[in-house]
Short mmCIF file of C-alpha atoms and ligand atoms in Angstrom, two decimals:
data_model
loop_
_atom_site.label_atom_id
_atom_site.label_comp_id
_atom_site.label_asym_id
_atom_site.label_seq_id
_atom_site.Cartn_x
_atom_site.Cartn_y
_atom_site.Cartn_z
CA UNK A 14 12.84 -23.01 -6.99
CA UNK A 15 12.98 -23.18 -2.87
CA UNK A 16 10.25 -21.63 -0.88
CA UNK A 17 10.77 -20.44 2.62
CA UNK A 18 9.55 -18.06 5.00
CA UNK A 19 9.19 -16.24 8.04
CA UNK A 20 6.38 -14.40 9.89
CA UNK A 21 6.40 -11.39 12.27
CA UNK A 22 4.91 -9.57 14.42
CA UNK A 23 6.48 -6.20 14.31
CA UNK A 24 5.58 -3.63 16.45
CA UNK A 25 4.11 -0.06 15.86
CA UNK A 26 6.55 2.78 17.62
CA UNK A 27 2.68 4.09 18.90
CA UNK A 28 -0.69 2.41 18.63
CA UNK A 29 -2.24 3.17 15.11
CA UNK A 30 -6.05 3.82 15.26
CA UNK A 31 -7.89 4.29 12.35
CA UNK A 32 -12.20 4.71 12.20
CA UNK A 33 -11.93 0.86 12.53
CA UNK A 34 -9.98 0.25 15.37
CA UNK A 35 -6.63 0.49 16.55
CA UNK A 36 -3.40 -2.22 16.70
CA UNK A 37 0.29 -2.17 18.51
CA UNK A 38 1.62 -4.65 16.19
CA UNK A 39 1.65 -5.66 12.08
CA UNK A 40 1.91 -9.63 11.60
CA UNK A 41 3.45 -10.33 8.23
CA UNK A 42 4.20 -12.87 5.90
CA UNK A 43 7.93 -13.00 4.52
CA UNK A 44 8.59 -15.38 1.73
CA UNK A 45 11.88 -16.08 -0.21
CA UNK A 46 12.18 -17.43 -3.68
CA UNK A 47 15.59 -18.94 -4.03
CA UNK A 48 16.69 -19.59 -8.11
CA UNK A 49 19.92 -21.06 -8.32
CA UNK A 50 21.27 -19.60 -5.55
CA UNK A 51 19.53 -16.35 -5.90
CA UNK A 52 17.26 -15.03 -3.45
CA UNK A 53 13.97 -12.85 -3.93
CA UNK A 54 12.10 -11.60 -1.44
CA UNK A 55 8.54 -10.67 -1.47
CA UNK A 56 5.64 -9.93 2.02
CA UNK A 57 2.09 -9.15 3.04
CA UNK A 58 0.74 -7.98 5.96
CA UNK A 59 -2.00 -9.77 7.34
CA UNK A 60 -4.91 -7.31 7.74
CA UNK A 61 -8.31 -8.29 9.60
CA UNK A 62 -10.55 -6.54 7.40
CA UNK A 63 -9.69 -8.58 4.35
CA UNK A 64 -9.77 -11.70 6.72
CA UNK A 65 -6.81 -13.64 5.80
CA UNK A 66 -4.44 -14.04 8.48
CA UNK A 67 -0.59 -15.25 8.03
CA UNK A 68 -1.75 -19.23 9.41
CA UNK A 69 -4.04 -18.88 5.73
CA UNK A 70 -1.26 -17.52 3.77
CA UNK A 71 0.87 -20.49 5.66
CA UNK A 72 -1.88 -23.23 5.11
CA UNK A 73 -2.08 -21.94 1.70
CA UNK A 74 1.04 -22.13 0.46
CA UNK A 75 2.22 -25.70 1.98
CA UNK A 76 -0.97 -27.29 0.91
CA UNK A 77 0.38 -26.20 -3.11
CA UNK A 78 4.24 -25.90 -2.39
CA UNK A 79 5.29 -28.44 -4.92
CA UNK A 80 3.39 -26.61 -7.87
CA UNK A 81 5.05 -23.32 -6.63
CA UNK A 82 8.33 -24.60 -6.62
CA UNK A 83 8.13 -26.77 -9.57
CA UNK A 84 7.01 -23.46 -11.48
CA UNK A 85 10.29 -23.40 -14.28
CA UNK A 86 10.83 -19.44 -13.25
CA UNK A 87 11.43 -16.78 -16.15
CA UNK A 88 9.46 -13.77 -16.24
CA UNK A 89 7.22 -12.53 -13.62
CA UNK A 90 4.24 -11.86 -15.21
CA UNK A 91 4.13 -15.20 -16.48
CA UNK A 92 4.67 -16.26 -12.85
CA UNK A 93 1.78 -13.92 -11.21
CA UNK A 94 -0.82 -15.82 -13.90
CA UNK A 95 0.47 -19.47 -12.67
CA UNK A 96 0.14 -17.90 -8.95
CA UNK A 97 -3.44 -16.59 -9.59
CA UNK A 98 -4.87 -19.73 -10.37
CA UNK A 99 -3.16 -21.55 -8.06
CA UNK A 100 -3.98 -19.38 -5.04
CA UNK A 101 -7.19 -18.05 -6.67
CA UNK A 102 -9.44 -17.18 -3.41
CA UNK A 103 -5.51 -15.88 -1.43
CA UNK A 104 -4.17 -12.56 -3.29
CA UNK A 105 -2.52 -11.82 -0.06
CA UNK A 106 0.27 -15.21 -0.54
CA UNK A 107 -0.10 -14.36 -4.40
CA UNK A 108 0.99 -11.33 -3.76
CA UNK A 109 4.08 -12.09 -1.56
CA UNK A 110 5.14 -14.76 -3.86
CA UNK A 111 4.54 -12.06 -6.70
CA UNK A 112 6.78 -9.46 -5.22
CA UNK A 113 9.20 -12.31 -4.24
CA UNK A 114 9.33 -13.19 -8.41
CA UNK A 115 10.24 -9.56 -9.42
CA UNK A 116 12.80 -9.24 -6.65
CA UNK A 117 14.71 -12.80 -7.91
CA UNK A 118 14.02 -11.25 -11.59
CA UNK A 119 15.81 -7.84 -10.95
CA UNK A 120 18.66 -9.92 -9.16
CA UNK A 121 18.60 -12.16 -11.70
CA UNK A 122 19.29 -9.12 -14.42
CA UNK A 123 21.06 -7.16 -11.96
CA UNK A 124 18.90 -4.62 -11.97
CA UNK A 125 16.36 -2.41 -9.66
CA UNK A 126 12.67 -2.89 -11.13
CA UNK A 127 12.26 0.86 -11.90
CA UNK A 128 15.80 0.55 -13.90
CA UNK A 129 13.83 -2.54 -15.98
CA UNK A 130 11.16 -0.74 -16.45
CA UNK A 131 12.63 2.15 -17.87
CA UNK A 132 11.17 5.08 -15.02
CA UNK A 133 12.44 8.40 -14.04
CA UNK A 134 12.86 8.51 -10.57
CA UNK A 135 12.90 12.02 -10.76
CA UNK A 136 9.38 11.67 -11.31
CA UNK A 137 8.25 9.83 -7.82
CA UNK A 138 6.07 11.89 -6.07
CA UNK A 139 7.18 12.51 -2.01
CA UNK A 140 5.27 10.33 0.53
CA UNK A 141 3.55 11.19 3.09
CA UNK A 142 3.76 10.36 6.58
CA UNK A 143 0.21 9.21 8.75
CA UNK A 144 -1.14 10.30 11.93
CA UNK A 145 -3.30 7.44 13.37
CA UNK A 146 -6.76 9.50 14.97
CA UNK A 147 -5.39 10.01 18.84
CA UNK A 148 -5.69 12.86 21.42
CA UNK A 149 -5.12 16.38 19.75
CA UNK A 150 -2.48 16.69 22.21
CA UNK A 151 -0.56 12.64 21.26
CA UNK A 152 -1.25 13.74 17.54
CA UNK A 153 0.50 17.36 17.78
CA UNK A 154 2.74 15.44 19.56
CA UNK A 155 3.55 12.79 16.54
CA UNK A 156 3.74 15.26 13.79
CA UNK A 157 6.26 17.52 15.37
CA UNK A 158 8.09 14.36 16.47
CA UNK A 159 8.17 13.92 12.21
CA UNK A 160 8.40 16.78 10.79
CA UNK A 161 7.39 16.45 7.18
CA UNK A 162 5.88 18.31 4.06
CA UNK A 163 3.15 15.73 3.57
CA UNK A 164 0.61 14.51 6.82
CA UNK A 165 -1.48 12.19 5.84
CA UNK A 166 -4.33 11.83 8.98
CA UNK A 167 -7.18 9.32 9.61
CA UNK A 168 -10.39 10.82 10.17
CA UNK A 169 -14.02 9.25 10.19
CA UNK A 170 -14.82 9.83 13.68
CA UNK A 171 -16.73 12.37 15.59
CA UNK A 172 -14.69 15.17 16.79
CA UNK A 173 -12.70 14.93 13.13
CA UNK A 174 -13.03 18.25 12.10
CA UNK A 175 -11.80 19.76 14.97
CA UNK A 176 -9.08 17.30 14.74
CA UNK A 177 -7.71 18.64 11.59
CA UNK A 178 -8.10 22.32 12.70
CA UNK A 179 -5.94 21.74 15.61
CA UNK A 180 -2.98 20.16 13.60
CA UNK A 181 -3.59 23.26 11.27
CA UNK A 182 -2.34 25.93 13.92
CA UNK A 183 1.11 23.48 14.03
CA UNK A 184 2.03 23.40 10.08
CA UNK A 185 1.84 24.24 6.81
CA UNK A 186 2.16 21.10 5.78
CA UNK A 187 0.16 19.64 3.00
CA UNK A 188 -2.53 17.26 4.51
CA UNK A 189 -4.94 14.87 3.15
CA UNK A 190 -7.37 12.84 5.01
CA UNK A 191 -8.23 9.17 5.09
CA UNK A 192 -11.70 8.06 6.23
CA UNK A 193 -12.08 4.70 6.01
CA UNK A 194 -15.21 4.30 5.19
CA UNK A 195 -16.45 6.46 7.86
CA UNK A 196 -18.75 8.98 6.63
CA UNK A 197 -22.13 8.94 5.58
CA UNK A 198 -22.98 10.94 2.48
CA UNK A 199 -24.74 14.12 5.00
CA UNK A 200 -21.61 14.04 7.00
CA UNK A 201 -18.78 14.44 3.96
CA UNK A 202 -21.08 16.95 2.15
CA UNK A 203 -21.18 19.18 5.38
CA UNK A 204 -17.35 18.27 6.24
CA UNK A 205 -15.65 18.50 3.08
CA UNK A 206 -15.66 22.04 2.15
CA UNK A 207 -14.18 22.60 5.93
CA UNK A 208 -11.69 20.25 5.13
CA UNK A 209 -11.11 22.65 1.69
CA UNK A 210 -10.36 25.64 3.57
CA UNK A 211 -8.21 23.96 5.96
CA UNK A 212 -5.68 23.19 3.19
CA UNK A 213 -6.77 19.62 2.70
CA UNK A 214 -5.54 18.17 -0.82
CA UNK A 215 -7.97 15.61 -1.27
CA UNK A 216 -10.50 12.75 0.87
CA UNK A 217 -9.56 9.24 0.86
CA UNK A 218 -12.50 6.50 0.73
CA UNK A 219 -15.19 8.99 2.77
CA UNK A 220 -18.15 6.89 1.99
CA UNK A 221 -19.23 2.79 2.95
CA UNK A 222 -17.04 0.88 0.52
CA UNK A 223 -20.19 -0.39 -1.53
CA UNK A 224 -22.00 3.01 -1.10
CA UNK A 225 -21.60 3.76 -4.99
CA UNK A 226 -25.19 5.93 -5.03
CA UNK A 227 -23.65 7.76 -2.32
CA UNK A 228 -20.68 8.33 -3.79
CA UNK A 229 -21.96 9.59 -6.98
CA UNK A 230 -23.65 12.20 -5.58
CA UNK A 231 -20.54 12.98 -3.67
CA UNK A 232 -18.39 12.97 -6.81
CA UNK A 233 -20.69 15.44 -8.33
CA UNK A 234 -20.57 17.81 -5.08
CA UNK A 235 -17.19 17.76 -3.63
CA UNK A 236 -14.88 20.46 -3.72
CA UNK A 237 -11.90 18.42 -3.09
CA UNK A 238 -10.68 15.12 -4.84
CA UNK A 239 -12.36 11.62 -3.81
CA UNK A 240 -9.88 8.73 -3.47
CA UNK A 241 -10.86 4.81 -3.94
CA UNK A 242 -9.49 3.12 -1.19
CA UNK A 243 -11.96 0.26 0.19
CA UNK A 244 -14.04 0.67 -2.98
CA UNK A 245 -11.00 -0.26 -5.13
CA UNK A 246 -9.57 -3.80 -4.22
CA UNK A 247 -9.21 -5.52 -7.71
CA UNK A 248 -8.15 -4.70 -11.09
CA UNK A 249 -11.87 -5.04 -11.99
CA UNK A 250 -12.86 -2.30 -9.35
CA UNK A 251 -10.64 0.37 -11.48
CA UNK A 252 -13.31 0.79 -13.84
CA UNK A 253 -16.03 0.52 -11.25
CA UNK A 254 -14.77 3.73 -10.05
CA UNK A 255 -14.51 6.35 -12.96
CA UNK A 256 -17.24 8.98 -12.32
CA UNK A 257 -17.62 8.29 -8.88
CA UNK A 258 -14.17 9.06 -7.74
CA UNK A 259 -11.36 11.21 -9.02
CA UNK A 260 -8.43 8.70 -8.30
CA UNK A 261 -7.38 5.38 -6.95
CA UNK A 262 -5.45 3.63 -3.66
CA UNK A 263 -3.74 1.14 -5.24
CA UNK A 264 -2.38 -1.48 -2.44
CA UNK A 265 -0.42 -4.61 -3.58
CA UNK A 266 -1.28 -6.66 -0.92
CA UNK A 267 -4.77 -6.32 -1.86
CA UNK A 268 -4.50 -6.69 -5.44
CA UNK A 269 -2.39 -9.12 -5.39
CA UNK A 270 0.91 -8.14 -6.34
CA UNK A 271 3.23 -5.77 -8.26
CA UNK A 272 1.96 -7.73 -11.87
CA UNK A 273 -1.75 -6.68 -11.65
CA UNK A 274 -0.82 -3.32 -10.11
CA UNK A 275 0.97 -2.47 -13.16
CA UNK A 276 -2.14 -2.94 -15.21
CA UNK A 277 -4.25 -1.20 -12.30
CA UNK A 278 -1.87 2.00 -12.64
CA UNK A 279 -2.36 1.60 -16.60
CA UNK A 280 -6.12 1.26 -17.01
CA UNK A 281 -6.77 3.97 -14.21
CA UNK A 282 -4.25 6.22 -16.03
CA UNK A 283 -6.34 5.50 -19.55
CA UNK A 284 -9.46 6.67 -17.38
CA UNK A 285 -8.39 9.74 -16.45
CA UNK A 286 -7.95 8.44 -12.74
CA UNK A 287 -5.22 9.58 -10.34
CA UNK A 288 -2.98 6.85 -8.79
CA UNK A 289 -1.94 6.84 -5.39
CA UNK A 290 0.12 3.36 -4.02
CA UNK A 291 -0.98 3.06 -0.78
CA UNK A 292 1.01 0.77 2.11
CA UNK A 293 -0.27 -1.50 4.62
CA UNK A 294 2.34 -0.73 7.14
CA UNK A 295 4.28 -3.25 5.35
CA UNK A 296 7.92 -3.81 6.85
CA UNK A 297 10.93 -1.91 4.11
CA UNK A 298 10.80 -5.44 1.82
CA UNK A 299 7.18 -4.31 0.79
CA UNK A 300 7.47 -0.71 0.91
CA UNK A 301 10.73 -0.65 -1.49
CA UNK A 302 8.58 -2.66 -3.88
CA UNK A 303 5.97 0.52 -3.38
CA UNK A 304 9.04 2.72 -4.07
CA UNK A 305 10.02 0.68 -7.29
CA UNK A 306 6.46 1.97 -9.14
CA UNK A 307 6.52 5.22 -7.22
CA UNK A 308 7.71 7.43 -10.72
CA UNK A 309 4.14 5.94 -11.90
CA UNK A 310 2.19 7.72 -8.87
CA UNK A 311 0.39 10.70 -8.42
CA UNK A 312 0.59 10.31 -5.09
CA UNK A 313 2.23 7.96 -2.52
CA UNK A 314 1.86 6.74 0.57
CA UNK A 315 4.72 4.41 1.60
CA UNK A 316 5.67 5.56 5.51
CA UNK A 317 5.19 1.85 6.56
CA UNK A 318 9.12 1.24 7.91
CA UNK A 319 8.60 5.03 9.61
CA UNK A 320 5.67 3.79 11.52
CA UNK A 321 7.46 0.23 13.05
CA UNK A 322 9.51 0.12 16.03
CA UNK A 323 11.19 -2.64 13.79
CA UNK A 324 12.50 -3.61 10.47
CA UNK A 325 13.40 -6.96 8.97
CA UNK A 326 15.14 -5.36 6.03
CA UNK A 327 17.32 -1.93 5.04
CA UNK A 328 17.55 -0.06 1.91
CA UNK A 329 14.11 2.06 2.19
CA UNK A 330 14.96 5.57 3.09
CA UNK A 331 13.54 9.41 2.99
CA UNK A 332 15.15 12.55 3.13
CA UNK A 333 11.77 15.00 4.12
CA UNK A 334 9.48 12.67 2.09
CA UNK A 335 11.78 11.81 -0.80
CA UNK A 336 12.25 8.51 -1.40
CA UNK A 337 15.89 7.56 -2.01
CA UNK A 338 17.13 5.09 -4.70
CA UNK A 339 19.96 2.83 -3.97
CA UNK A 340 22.41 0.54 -5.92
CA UNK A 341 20.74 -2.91 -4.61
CA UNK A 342 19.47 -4.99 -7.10
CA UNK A 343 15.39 -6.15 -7.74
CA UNK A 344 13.58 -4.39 -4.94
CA UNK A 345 16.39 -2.36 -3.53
CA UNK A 346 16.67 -4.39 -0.51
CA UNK A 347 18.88 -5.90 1.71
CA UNK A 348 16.67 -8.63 4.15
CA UNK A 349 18.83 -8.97 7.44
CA UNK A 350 17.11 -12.44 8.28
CA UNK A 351 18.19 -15.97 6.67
CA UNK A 352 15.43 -18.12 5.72
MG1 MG B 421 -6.97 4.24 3.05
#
């Protein structure tokens, strides 16, 4: 196998704030797999919290590049395992190279990965579309500029509440909230049940990541449905999370691929969890790959290539939240770029 890639640095259409900060751009790592003249493609976005920048997932991957393209490619799964060792400390690169091995695969079979798989796509939920925390005024002004059934809006600041109640008097839309981690336990007690009669569907990571006291407590209190995000990196975090949450974020980038999401989805599934797929403002290559496990899903958020001003690839489209299916083999991807 030949390993190349690319980085970018592709830029938001509006600054995205969350309760951690806010960015104009997304640097991300492309890499391509080529397999006898086949070519997969597979990406992750660098993202500061989780500390590893596209120079590590560079570094990384030329300091082991013969072992990754020595690796005698034939299933994926067998692939991710070689990948996980190799790159044990950098899920980010595993998880590019991952998504990179189940794109060659379906291209290799000439199929889409939902087609292997054997998934109704009938069954994929609609995404939702996020409003970064702005001005009430900028954020009016970005859902009406997308209209869509599903907002999904960042909260965990002061001023949140009122926030919400302001996009409220524009839509009926469905909303759920996303606080990264920015709550205590006092304020999401007193918030949530605001957020319930404002028509919110559920609360995404309110508490500290590690705050698992906290979030018991929570769990037992809430009147609306607690998502892992933060708290819920690894496959071994699933578990970690039954009876203190009601469901799961599930980001490949952060787990490390599409092979241990697949368990992820299973094991949360065999809990009792809801499974959401969450994106990292990852570019169309990584959001189709979202899109590929999306009949899986409860819920999904996968508005990354909505969000950029640019797009390295085609073959990710909506119509009002639906995510449409196309002919294109592995991912369902076309990458406009040669490597
Ligand atoms: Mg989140």
């Amino acid at each position: 196998m030949n390993v190349s890639y690319k980085t970018y640095n592709l830029p938001f259409k509006h600054p995205f704030t969350i309760s951690k900060g806010t960015k104009t751009h997304q640097p991300t790592f492309v890499v391509e797999l080529e397999y006898f003249g086949v070519k997969g493609y597979g990406e992750a976005p660098a993202i500061s919290y989780y500390n590893i920048p596209v120079e590590k997932m560079i570094e990384d991957l030329e300091s082991k590049r013969i072992f990754v393209e020595k690796f005698s490619f034939s299933d994926p799964e067998r692939y991710w395992h070689y990948l996980h060792h190799l790159f044990p400390k950098n899920s980010f690169l595993v998880c590019a190279l991952d998504m990179a091995g189940w794109d060659l695969y379906g291209k290799l079979k000439k199929k889409q990965l939902h087609q292997l798989w054997n998934l109704d796509i009938t069954k994929a939920p609609l995404t939702d579309f996020t409003i970064g925390i702005d001005t009430i005024e900028n954020m009016v002004a970005k859902m009406k500029e997308q209209p869509w059934p599903i907002y999904k809006i960042k909260v965990g600041v002061d001023g949140d509440i009122e926030m919400i109640q302001a996009l409220r008097q524009h839509t009926n839309a469905v909303f759920r909230v996303d606080a990264n981690a920015g709550w205590t336990l006092e304020q999401a007690l007193q918030k949530i049940p605001v957020l319930k009669a404002l028509g919110v569907e559920f609360v995404e990571q309110p508490l500290a990541k590690d705050d698992w006291e906290g979030m018991k407590e929570l769990y037992a209190k809430s009147p609306l449905p607690l998502i892992a995000d933060e708290a819920c990196v690894f496959e071994e975090d699933v578990e970690k999370c039954f009876n203190h949450f009601h469901g799961i974020n599930i980001k490949l980038t952060k787990c490390s691929g599409i092979t241990p999401a697949r368990r992820m989805i299973a094991k949360a599934k065999e809990l009792g969890l809801k499974v959401m797929i969450g994106c990292m403002n990852e570019s169309s290559i990584g959001t189709a790959a979202i899109a590929q496990l999306a009949p899986l899903l409860d819920y999904v958020d996968m508005d990354g290539p909505l969000l950029l001003n640019e797009d390295i690839a085609t073959g990710v489209s909506f119509d009002n939240g639906k995510i449409l299916f196309n002919n294109l083999a592995g991912l369902g991807v076309d990458v406009k770029d040669t490597f």
